């Protein structure tokens, strides 16, 4: 059977119409539960040839006890006990975002997001398989478009911005009906789903790394020991629970740390102009600074094609996104290459696909002629993408070499990238950015800017 993927603006509009219709229909939503991360457990089962069924059940028990259910979300007990963690999430906002899409004063996530991202935040909503790229799976705790360096969590505002404005060139569009309070509630809920999902993964990771003997009957945690009359069994449970809390705390701390790690973008240099958009580029190229801009573009071209910046390796010599096109993002590599399976080996993937993994699709570099930037089109956005790279994607942070490629040169690259955009693409970008009635808050996968 042929698999259709929506990647063009027209197809996205069709997808949007379906989403709107689906969101407006009254659906049966009981019972609603969070789905275990079967794929994460299965990858270890394949790698180590050890059943991970009990490990999956144990980790699921822990996160349910800590985080509740889709209808009754909660926060780990240590949040109330530790003042610092209280700043991370607001339970009232979580309640507002959670629950049935038809519930009064609730249900924002299931109404606007779950169709693509899934109730669990696993990127496997009803429409996920027909979208290219796939919706974001929050459970790895990795987000692409943010103001922080590689390997750091995004800030609250980074997530809110994607929800508030949508992501250009994807099926995730701006939802005009959302109030700022709605945006903040959904931001909390995305962090909540990510925190919950990453904790579930980390519990399994930690057990595997520590050599827990699953075949010998050892457990991540045994809830039955909590009320045991045997003192040693009670102590074992308390130790297991303490480890689980430490794992959840560590993830929470990484979210809190992000606010202090925002990359401050310097002011553009004063000795040559830096275009803030393609329209600004056209205007500058016809004005008094045309010569300085042309020299900047030429310098940017040299860097783009050069071996140090090496942009053309993936984006192609003309920036059409036709360089390296056979790579995959980290969400795919996590359950394929990480355990020695080639993403192209569909037969080897069958056990994982059967447990919810979506068929691997290539991470295609950005085509700059289109003028659509998933991470934002402001010069500051492009500066961050170039200098910091994009988490979860094949795009690395820039490697600066004194005298060959320095931080000031990034502004030349930005001017060159602006020069690649066509007038037609500018019109398409404007049309694509027009207010839409669509639903779906979806951080979309893209390997490039």
Short mmCIF file of N, CA, C and O in Angstrom, two decimals, residues 350-419:
data_model
loop_
_atom_site.label_atom_id
_atom_site.label_comp_id
_atom_site.label_asym_id
_atom_site.label_seq_id
_atom_site.Cartn_x
_atom_site.Cartn_y
_atom_site.Cartn_z
N UNK A 350 10.70 -5.02 12.32
CA UNK A 350 9.33 -5.51 12.52
C UNK A 350 8.92 -5.58 13.99
O UNK A 350 7.83 -5.09 14.36
N UNK A 351 9.73 -6.16 14.90
CA UNK A 351 9.31 -6.21 16.31
C UNK A 351 9.09 -4.83 16.92
O UNK A 351 8.24 -4.66 17.80
N UNK A 352 9.86 -3.84 16.46
CA UNK A 352 9.74 -2.48 16.98
C UNK A 352 8.56 -1.75 16.35
O UNK A 352 7.83 -1.02 17.03
N UNK A 353 8.37 -1.94 15.05
CA UNK A 353 7.21 -1.34 14.38
C UNK A 353 5.92 -1.90 14.96
O UNK A 353 4.91 -1.19 15.10
N UNK A 354 5.93 -3.18 15.32
CA UNK A 354 4.75 -3.81 15.89
C UNK A 354 4.40 -3.25 17.26
O UNK A 354 3.26 -3.36 17.72
N UNK A 355 5.36 -2.61 17.91
CA UNK A 355 5.13 -2.04 19.24
C UNK A 355 4.99 -0.53 19.22
O UNK A 355 5.06 0.12 20.25
N UNK A 356 4.81 0.02 18.03
CA UNK A 356 4.45 1.43 17.95
C UNK A 356 5.43 2.34 17.27
O UNK A 356 5.13 3.53 17.09
N UNK A 357 6.61 1.86 16.90
CA UNK A 357 7.55 2.72 16.19
C UNK A 357 7.01 3.04 14.80
O UNK A 357 6.37 2.18 14.17
N UNK A 358 7.23 4.24 14.34
CA UNK A 358 6.81 4.64 13.00
C UNK A 358 7.95 4.36 12.02
O UNK A 358 9.13 4.51 12.37
N UNK A 359 7.64 3.93 10.80
CA UNK A 359 8.68 3.61 9.81
C UNK A 359 9.66 4.76 9.65
O UNK A 359 9.25 5.92 9.51
N UNK A 360 10.96 4.49 9.67
CA UNK A 360 11.96 5.56 9.55
C UNK A 360 11.82 6.35 8.25
O UNK A 360 11.59 5.78 7.19
N UNK A 361 11.94 7.66 8.36
CA UNK A 361 11.98 8.53 7.19
C UNK A 361 13.22 9.42 7.32
O UNK A 361 13.64 9.75 8.43
N UNK A 362 13.80 9.77 6.21
CA UNK A 362 15.04 10.55 6.23
C UNK A 362 14.82 11.97 6.75
O UNK A 362 13.75 12.56 6.55
N UNK A 363 15.84 12.48 7.40
CA UNK A 363 15.85 13.87 7.85
C UNK A 363 16.39 14.71 6.71
O UNK A 363 17.59 14.68 6.43
N UNK A 364 15.52 15.44 6.06
CA UNK A 364 15.91 16.19 4.85
C UNK A 364 16.34 17.61 5.23
O UNK A 364 15.60 18.32 5.91
N UNK A 365 17.53 18.04 4.80
CA UNK A 365 18.01 19.39 5.13
C UNK A 365 17.09 20.48 4.56
O UNK A 365 16.37 20.26 3.59
N UNK A 366 17.17 21.65 5.16
CA UNK A 366 16.36 22.78 4.74
C UNK A 366 16.73 23.24 3.34
O UNK A 366 17.90 23.36 2.98
N UNK A 367 15.71 23.51 2.53
CA UNK A 367 15.87 24.12 1.21
C UNK A 367 15.71 25.62 1.40
O UNK A 367 14.60 26.12 1.60
N UNK A 368 16.80 26.35 1.34
CA UNK A 368 16.76 27.78 1.66
C UNK A 368 16.03 28.62 0.61
O UNK A 368 15.64 29.75 0.90
N UNK A 369 15.83 28.08 -0.58
CA UNK A 369 15.12 28.86 -1.60
C UNK A 369 13.67 29.07 -1.21
O UNK A 369 13.03 30.01 -1.68
N UNK A 370 13.14 28.22 -0.32
CA UNK A 370 11.74 28.33 0.08
C UNK A 370 11.51 29.44 1.10
O UNK A 370 10.39 29.93 1.25
N UNK A 371 12.55 29.79 1.82
CA UNK A 371 12.41 30.88 2.80
C UNK A 371 11.60 30.52 4.02
O UNK A 371 11.11 31.40 4.72
N UNK A 372 11.43 29.22 4.29
CA UNK A 372 10.67 28.77 5.45
C UNK A 372 11.63 28.17 6.47
O UNK A 372 12.35 27.22 6.18
N UNK A 373 11.64 28.72 7.67
CA UNK A 373 12.55 28.28 8.71
C UNK A 373 11.75 27.78 9.90
O UNK A 373 11.06 28.55 10.57
N UNK A 374 11.85 26.49 10.17
CA UNK A 374 11.06 25.89 11.24
C UNK A 374 11.35 26.51 12.60
O UNK A 374 10.47 26.62 13.45
N UNK A 375 12.60 26.88 12.83
CA UNK A 375 12.98 27.41 14.12
C UNK A 375 12.82 28.91 14.25
O UNK A 375 13.27 29.50 15.23
N UNK A 376 12.18 29.55 13.27
CA UNK A 376 12.01 30.99 13.29
C UNK A 376 12.89 31.67 12.25
O UNK A 376 13.99 31.20 11.96
N UNK A 377 12.41 32.75 11.68
CA UNK A 377 13.12 33.40 10.57
C UNK A 377 13.82 34.70 10.97
O UNK A 377 14.43 35.35 10.12
N UNK A 378 13.74 35.08 12.23
CA UNK A 378 14.48 36.26 12.68
C UNK A 378 15.98 35.98 12.58
O UNK A 378 16.43 34.84 12.68
N UNK A 379 16.76 37.04 12.39
CA UNK A 379 18.20 36.85 12.30
C UNK A 379 18.76 36.21 13.57
O UNK A 379 19.70 35.41 13.51
N UNK A 380 18.18 36.55 14.71
CA UNK A 380 18.63 35.94 15.97
C UNK A 380 18.35 34.43 15.98
O UNK A 380 19.14 33.65 16.52
N UNK A 381 17.23 34.03 15.38
CA UNK A 381 16.92 32.60 15.28
C UNK A 381 17.96 31.88 14.43
O UNK A 381 18.45 30.81 14.80
N UNK A 382 18.29 32.47 13.28
CA UNK A 382 19.26 31.85 12.39
C UNK A 382 20.64 31.81 13.05
O UNK A 382 21.38 30.84 12.89
N UNK A 383 20.98 32.86 13.78
CA UNK A 383 22.27 32.89 14.48
C UNK A 383 22.37 31.72 15.46
O UNK A 383 23.40 31.04 15.53
N UNK A 384 21.30 31.50 16.23
CA UNK A 384 21.30 30.39 17.19
C UNK A 384 21.38 29.04 16.48
O UNK A 384 22.09 28.14 16.93
N UNK A 385 20.62 28.89 15.38
CA UNK A 385 20.64 27.59 14.68
C UNK A 385 22.04 27.28 14.17
O UNK A 385 22.50 26.16 14.25
N UNK A 386 22.72 28.29 13.64
CA UNK A 386 24.05 28.09 13.06
C UNK A 386 25.09 27.84 14.15
O UNK A 386 25.90 26.93 14.05
N UNK A 387 25.06 28.66 15.20
CA UNK A 387 26.10 28.55 16.22
C UNK A 387 25.88 27.37 17.16
O UNK A 387 26.85 26.77 17.64
N UNK A 388 24.62 27.04 17.42
CA UNK A 388 24.33 25.99 18.41
C UNK A 388 23.90 24.67 17.80
O UNK A 388 23.84 23.66 18.50
N UNK A 389 23.62 24.65 16.49
CA UNK A 389 23.11 23.43 15.89
C UNK A 389 21.66 23.19 16.28
O UNK A 389 21.01 24.05 16.87
N UNK A 390 21.15 22.03 15.95
CA UNK A 390 19.76 21.69 16.24
C UNK A 390 19.72 20.33 16.93
O UNK A 390 20.06 19.30 16.34
N UNK A 391 19.31 20.32 18.18
CA UNK A 391 19.24 19.08 18.94
C UNK A 391 18.37 18.06 18.23
O UNK A 391 17.31 18.38 17.68
N UNK A 392 18.80 16.82 18.29
CA UNK A 392 18.01 15.73 17.73
C UNK A 392 18.14 15.58 16.23
O UNK A 392 17.54 14.68 15.64
N UNK A 393 18.91 16.45 15.60
CA UNK A 393 19.04 16.43 14.15
C UNK A 393 20.51 16.24 13.75
O UNK A 393 21.40 16.35 14.58
N UNK A 394 20.77 15.97 12.47
CA UNK A 394 22.17 15.85 12.02
C UNK A 394 22.92 17.17 11.97
O UNK A 394 24.12 17.18 11.70
N UNK A 395 22.23 18.30 12.20
CA UNK A 395 22.90 19.59 12.11
C UNK A 395 23.66 19.90 13.39
O UNK A 395 23.06 20.09 14.45
N UNK A 396 25.01 19.98 13.32
CA UNK A 396 25.81 20.21 14.52
C UNK A 396 25.99 21.70 14.81
O UNK A 396 25.65 22.56 13.99
N UNK A 397 26.53 21.99 15.97
CA UNK A 397 26.92 23.37 16.28
C UNK A 397 28.13 23.74 15.42
O UNK A 397 28.91 22.89 15.03
N UNK A 398 28.25 25.03 15.13
CA UNK A 398 29.37 25.49 14.31
C UNK A 398 30.70 25.29 15.04
O UNK A 398 30.78 25.44 16.26
N UNK A 399 31.71 24.94 14.27
CA UNK A 399 33.07 24.83 14.81
C UNK A 399 33.87 26.02 14.28
O UNK A 399 34.14 26.12 13.09
N UNK A 400 34.23 26.93 15.17
CA UNK A 400 34.93 28.14 14.75
C UNK A 400 36.44 27.91 14.73
O UNK A 400 36.99 27.26 15.62
N UNK A 401 37.08 28.47 13.71
CA UNK A 401 38.52 28.37 13.55
C UNK A 401 39.07 29.77 13.32
O UNK A 401 38.66 30.45 12.36
N UNK A 402 39.95 30.21 14.19
CA UNK A 402 40.47 31.57 14.10
C UNK A 402 41.08 31.84 12.73
O UNK A 402 41.87 31.04 12.21
N UNK A 403 40.65 32.94 12.14
CA UNK A 403 41.18 33.35 10.84
C UNK A 403 40.48 32.69 9.66
O UNK A 403 40.68 33.10 8.51
N UNK A 404 39.65 31.68 9.92
CA UNK A 404 38.96 30.99 8.83
C UNK A 404 37.43 31.09 8.95
O UNK A 404 36.75 31.40 7.98
N UNK A 405 36.95 30.85 10.15
CA UNK A 405 35.51 30.93 10.38
C UNK A 405 35.31 31.36 11.82
O UNK A 405 35.50 30.60 12.75
N UNK A 406 34.95 32.63 12.00
CA UNK A 406 34.78 33.19 13.32
C UNK A 406 33.33 33.62 13.53
O UNK A 406 32.54 33.66 12.59
N UNK A 407 32.98 33.95 14.77
CA UNK A 407 31.58 34.21 15.10
C UNK A 407 30.99 35.34 14.26
O UNK A 407 29.82 35.31 13.88
N UNK A 408 31.79 36.36 13.96
CA UNK A 408 31.28 37.46 13.14
C UNK A 408 30.87 36.96 11.75
O UNK A 408 29.97 37.52 11.12
N UNK A 409 31.50 35.90 11.29
CA UNK A 409 31.19 35.36 9.97
C UNK A 409 29.78 34.78 9.88
O UNK A 409 29.25 34.60 8.78
N UNK A 410 29.20 34.47 11.02
CA UNK A 410 27.84 33.93 11.02
C UNK A 410 26.88 34.90 10.34
O UNK A 410 25.96 34.51 9.62
N UNK A 411 27.11 36.20 10.52
CA UNK A 411 26.23 37.21 9.92
C UNK A 411 26.39 37.21 8.40
O UNK A 411 25.41 37.46 7.68
N UNK A 412 27.56 36.91 7.90
CA UNK A 412 27.74 36.76 6.46
C UNK A 412 26.95 35.56 5.94
O UNK A 412 26.32 35.63 4.87
N UNK A 413 26.98 34.47 6.70
CA UNK A 413 26.21 33.29 6.30
C UNK A 413 24.72 33.59 6.26
O UNK A 413 24.00 33.15 5.36
N UNK A 414 24.27 34.37 7.23
CA UNK A 414 22.84 34.74 7.25
C UNK A 414 22.48 35.55 6.01
O UNK A 414 21.44 35.31 5.38
N UNK A 415 23.32 36.49 5.64
CA UNK A 415 23.05 37.27 4.41
C UNK A 415 23.04 36.37 3.18
O UNK A 415 22.20 36.53 2.29
N UNK A 416 23.97 35.42 3.13
CA UNK A 416 23.99 34.52 1.99
C UNK A 416 22.74 33.66 1.94
O UNK A 416 22.14 33.47 0.87
N UNK A 417 22.30 33.17 3.08
CA UNK A 417 21.08 32.37 3.13
C UNK A 417 19.88 33.18 2.67
O UNK A 417 19.02 32.70 1.93
N UNK A 418 19.83 34.45 3.08
CA UNK A 418 18.74 35.33 2.62
C UNK A 418 18.78 35.47 1.09
O UNK A 418 17.73 35.52 0.44
N UNK A 419 19.98 35.51 0.54
CA UNK A 419 20.10 35.72 -0.91
C UNK A 419 19.59 34.54 -1.71
O UNK A 419 19.27 34.67 -2.90
#
